Coordinates of C-alpha atoms and ligand atoms in Angstrom, one line a residue:
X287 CA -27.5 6.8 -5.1
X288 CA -26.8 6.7 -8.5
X289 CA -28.8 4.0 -11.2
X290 CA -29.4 0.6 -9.5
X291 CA -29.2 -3.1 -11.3
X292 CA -33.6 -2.9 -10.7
X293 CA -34.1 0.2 -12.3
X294 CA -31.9 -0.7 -15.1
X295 CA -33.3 -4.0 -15.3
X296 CA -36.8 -2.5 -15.5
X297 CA -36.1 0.1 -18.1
X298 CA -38.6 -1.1 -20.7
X299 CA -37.5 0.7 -24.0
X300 CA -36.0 -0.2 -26.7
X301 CA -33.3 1.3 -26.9
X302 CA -29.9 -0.4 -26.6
X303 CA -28.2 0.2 -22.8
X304 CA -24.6 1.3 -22.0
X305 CA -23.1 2.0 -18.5
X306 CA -20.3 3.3 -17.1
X307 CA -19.0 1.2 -14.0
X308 CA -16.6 2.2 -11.4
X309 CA -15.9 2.5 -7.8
X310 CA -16.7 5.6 -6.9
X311 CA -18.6 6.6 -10.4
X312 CA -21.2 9.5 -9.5
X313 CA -19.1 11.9 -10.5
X314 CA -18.5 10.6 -14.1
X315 CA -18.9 12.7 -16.9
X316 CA -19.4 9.4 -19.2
X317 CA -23.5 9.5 -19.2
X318 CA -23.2 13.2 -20.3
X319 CA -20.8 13.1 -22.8
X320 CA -22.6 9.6 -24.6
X321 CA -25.8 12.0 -24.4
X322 CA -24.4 14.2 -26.0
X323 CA -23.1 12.2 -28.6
X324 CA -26.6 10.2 -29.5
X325 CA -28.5 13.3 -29.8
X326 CA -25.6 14.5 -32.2
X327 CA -25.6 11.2 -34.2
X328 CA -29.4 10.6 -33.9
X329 CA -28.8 7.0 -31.9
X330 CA -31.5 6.0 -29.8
X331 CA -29.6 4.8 -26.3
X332 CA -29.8 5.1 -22.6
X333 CA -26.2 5.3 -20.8
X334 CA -25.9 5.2 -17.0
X335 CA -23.7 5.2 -14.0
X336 CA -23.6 2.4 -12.2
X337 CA -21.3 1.6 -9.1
X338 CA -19.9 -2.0 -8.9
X339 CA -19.2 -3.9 -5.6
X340 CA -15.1 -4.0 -5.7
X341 CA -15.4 -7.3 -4.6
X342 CA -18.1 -8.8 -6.3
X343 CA -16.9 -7.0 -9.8
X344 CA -17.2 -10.3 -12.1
X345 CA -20.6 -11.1 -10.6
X346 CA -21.3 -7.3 -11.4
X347 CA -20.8 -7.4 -14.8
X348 CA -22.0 -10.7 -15.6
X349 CA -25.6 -9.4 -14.6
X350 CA -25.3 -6.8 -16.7
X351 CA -24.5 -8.5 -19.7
X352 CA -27.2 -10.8 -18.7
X353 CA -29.2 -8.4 -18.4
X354 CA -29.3 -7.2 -21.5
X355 CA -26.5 -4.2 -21.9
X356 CA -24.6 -3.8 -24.5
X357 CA -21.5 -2.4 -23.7
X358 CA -19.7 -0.6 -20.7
X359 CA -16.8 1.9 -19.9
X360 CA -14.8 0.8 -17.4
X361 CA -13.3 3.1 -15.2
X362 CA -11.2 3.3 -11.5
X363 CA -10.5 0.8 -9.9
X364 CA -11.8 -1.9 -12.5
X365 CA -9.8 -1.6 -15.7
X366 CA -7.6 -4.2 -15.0
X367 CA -10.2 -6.9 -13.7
X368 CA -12.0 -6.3 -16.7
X369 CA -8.8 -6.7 -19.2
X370 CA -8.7 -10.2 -16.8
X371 CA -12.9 -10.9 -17.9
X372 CA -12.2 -10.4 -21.4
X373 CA -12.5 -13.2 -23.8
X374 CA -11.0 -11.1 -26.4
X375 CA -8.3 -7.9 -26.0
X376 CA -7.6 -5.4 -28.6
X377 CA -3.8 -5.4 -29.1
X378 CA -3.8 -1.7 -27.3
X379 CA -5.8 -3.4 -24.6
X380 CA -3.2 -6.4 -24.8
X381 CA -0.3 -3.7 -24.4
X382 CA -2.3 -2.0 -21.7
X383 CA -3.3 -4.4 -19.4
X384 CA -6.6 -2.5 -18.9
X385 CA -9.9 -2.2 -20.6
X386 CA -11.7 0.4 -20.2
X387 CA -14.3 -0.3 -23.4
X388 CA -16.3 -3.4 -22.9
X389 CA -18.7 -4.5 -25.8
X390 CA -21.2 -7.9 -25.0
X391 CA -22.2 -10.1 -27.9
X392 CA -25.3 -12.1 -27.6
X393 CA -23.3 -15.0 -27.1
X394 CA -22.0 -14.1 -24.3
X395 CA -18.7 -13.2 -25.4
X396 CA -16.6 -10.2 -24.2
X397 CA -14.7 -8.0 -26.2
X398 CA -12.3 -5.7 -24.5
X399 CA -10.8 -2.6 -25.9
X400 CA -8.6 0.3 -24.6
X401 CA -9.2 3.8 -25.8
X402 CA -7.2 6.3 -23.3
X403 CA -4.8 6.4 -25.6
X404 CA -6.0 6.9 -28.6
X405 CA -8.2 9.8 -26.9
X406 CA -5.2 11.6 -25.4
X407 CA -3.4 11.4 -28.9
X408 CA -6.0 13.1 -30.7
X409 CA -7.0 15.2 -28.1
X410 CA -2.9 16.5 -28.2
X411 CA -2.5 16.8 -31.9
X412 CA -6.2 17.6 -33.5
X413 CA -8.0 19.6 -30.6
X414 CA -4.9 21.7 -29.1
X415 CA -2.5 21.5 -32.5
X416 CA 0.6 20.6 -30.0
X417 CA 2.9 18.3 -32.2
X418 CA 4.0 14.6 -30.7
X419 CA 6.5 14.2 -33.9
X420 CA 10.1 14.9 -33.4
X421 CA 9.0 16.3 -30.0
X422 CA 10.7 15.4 -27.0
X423 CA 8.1 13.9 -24.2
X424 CA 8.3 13.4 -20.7
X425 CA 5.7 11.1 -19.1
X426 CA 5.4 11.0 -15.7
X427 CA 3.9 7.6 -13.8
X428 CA 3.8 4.7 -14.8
X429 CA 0.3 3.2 -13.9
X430 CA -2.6 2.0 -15.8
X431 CA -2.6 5.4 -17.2
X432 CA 0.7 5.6 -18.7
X433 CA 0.3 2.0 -19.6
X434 CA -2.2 3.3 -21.8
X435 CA -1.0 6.2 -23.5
X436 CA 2.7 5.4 -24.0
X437 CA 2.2 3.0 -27.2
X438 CA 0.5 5.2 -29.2
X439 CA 2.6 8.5 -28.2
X440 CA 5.2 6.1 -29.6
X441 CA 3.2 5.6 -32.7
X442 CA 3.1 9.4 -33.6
X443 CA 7.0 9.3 -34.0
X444 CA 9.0 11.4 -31.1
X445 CA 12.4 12.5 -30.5
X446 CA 11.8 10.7 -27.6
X447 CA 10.0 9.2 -24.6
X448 CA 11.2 9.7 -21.2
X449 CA 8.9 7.4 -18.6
X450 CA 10.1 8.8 -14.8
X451 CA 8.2 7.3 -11.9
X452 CA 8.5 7.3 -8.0
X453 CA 9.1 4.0 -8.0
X454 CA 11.5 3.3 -10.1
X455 CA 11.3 -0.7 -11.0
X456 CA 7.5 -0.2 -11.8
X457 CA 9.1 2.3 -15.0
X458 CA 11.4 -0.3 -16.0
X459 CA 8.9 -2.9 -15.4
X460 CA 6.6 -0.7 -18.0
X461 CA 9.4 -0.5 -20.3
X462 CA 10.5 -4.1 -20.5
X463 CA 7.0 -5.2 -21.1
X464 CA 7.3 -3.3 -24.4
X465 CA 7.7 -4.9 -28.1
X466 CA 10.4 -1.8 -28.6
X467 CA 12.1 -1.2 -25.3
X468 CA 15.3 0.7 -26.7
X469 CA 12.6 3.6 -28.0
X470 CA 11.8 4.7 -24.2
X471 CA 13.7 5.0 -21.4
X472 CA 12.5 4.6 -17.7
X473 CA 14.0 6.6 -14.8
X474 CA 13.2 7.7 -11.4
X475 CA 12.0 11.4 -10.8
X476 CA 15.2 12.1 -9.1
X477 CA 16.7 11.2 -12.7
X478 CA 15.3 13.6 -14.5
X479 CA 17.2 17.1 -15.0
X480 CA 16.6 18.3 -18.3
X481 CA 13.7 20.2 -20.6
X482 CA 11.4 18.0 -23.0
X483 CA 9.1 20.1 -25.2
X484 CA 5.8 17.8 -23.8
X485 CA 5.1 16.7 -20.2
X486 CA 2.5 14.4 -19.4
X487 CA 1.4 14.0 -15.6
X488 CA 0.0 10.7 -15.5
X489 CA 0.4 10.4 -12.1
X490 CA -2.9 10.1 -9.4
X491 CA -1.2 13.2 -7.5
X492 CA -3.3 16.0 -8.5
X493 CA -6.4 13.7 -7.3
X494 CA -4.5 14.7 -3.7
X495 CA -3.7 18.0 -5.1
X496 CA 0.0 17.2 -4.9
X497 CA 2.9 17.4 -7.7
X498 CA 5.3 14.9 -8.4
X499 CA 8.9 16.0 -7.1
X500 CA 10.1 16.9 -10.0
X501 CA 13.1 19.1 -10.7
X502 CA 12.2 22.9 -12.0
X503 CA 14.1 22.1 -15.2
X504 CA 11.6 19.7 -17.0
X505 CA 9.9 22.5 -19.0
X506 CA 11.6 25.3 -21.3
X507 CA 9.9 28.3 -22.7
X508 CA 8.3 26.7 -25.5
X509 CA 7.3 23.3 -23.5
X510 CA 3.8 22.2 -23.2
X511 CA 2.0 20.2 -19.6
X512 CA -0.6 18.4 -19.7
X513 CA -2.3 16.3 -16.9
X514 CA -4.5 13.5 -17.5
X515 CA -6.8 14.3 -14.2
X516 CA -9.0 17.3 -14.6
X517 CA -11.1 19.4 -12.5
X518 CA -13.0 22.7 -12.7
X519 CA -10.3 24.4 -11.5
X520 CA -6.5 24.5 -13.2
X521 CA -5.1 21.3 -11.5
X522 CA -2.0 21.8 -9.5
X523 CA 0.6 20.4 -12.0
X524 CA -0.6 22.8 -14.2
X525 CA -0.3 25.2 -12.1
X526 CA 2.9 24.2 -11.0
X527 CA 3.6 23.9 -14.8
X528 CA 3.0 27.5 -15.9
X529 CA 4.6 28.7 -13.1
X530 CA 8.1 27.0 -14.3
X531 CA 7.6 28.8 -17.5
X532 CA 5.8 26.6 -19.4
X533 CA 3.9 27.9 -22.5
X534 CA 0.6 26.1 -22.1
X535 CA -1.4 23.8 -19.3
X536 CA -4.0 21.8 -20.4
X537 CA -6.4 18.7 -18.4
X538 CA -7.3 15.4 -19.4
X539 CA -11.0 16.5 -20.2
X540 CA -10.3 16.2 -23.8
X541 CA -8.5 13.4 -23.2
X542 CA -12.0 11.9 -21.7
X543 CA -14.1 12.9 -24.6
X544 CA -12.0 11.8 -27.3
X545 CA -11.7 7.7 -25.0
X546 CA -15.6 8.2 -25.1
X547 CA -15.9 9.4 -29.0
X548 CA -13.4 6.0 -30.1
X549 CA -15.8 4.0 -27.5
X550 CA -19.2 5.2 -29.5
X551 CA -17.2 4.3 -32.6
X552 CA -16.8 0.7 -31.3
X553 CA -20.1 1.1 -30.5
X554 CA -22.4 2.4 -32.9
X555 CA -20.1 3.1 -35.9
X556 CA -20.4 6.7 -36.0
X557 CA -18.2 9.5 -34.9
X558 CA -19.2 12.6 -33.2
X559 CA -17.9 15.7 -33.2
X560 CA -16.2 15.8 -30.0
X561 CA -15.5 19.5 -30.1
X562 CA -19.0 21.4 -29.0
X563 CA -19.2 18.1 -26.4
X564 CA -15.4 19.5 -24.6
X565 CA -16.3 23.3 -25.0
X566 CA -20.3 22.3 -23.4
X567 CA -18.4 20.2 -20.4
X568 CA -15.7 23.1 -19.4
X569 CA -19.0 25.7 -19.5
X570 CA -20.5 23.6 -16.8
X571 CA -22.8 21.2 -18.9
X572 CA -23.8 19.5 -21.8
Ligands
NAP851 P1 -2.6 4.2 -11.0 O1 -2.6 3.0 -11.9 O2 -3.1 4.1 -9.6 O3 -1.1 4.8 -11.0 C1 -0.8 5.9 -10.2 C2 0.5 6.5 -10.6 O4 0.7 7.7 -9.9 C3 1.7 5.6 -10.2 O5 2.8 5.8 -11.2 C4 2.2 6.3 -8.9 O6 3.5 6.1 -8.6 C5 1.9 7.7 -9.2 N1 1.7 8.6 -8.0 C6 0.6 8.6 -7.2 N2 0.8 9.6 -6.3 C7 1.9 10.2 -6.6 C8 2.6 11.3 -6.0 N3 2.1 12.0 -5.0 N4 3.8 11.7 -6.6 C9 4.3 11.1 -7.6 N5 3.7 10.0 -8.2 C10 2.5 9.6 -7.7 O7 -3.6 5.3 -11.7 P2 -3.9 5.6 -13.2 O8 -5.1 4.7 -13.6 O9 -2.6 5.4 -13.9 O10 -4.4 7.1 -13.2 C11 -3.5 8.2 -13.2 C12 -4.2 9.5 -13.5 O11 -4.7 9.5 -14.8 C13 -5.4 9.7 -12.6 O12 -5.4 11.1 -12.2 C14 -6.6 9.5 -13.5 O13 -7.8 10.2 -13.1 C15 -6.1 10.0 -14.8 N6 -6.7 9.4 -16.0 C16 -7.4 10.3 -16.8 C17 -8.0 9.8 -18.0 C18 -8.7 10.8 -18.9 O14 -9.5 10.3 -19.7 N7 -8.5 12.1 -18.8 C19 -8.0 8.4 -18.3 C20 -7.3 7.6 -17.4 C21 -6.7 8.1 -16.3 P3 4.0 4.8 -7.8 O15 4.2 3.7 -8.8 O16 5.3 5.2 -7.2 O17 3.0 4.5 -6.8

């Protein structure tokens, strides 16, 4: 069992409480990684994991705002019910449809904010030096995740973006929801048969340890892969990935510290050095 409403409830310190709610959320790095961050930035806070009822998710978070939190990531399945909660979206959340960075004011208003994107932006160009400009990217999916990364990729000025899902209408769906349709294209996977320089698997299959059918011919010698799930272990599109000749293969644990370091920005209006948090998590702690 992981924390409980009580024991949160009960915890008499001072310090201000965040959580991390989800369905499963044991196994989320989040309580680690904030931690990490407080003791680097000297905030005083408690952070917890805390499993919300899928159906009673509202009620959920109400009781926590009531009960006196003061902000919560928001992670599977709930990011779009909580974009739905929010009294107030950030325009990435807006473009998103998700929220995945909840902060409560005493008045009872919620504040919704989406910072996947941002995080796998800076994790791809300041942590791993691999260029988005002029670079020719292939996304892959187009779910919540994608939803959330596409618009600032765009921002970072590509050759181009290339959004292939299995089902096809939910990638032109994606597309035509977009203030700048005619920068991205949408296609099927079957579409696809050429190289792009970066492809991004945000797709749930390596969480079944399956690749997307894909044709061989999406990486060239110099192409990078990255995949938004990680795991201890090199995930199976990466795998996959370097197999096809790629030149690199990284996960989406970067990805998850840089969401969390925007998310203690929003928060506490400091930023931590995210870099000794990554290299802590992939030796096994923090
Ligand atoms: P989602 O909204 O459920 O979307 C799932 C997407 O995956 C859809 O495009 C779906 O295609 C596609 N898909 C599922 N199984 C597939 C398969 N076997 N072959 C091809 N396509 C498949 O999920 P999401 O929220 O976008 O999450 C996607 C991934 O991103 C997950 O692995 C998640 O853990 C990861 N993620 C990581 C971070 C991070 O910080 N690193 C943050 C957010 C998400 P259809 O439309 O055809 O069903």
């Amino acid at each position: 069992m992981g924390t409980t409403m009580s024991d949160l409830f009960d915890f008499k310190s001072r310090q201000r409480r965040f959580a991390v709610v989800g369905h499963p959320v044991l196994h989320s790095k989040s309580p680690q990684i904030h931690d990490a961050f407080a003791r680097q930035c000297n905030v005083s806070l408690s952070y917890d994991a805390i499993a919300l009822d899928p159906i009673a998710f509202e009620q959920g978070v109400r009781n926590l705002q009531a009960g006196g939190v003061a902000g919560i990531n928001v992670t599977l399945p709930f990011k779009e019910a909580a974009f739905r909660l929010a009294d107030e979206v950030s325009e990435r959340a807006q473009f998103a449809n998700a929220v995945n960075t909840v902060s409560f004011s005493d008045d009872d208003h919620i504040a919704g904010d989406n910072t996947d994107g941002i995080g796998l932006v800076r994790d791809l160009q300041e942590n791993l030096g691999i260029a988005c400009t002029g670079a020719r990217i292939l996304i892959i999916g187009a779910g919540g995740a994608a939803r959330g990364i596409v618009q600032p990729l765009l921002q970072s000025n590509p050759d181009c973006v290339v959004i292939a899902n299995r089902t096809v209408s939910r990638a032109r769906e994606l597309v035509a929801s977009m203030d700048s349709p005619d920068r991205v294209h949408p296609c099927g996977l079957d579409d696809v048969n050429e190289a792009f320089d970066l492809v991004i698997n945000a797709t749930a299959a390596s969480l079944s340890s399956q690749v997307p059918a894909l044709s061989e011919s999406v990486f060239h010698p110099g192409s990078h892969a990255y995949d938004l799930a990680y795991a201890d272990q090199p995930t199976a599109f990466m795998r996959w990935a370097l197999g096809l000749g790629a030149v690199r293969a990284v996960d989406g644990l970067g990805m998850l510290v840089e969401q969390a370091a925007e998310a203690f920005w929003i928060w506490h209006g400091q930023r931590p050095h995210t870099a000794p948090v990554i290299s802590a998590l992939r030796s096994g702690g923090c």
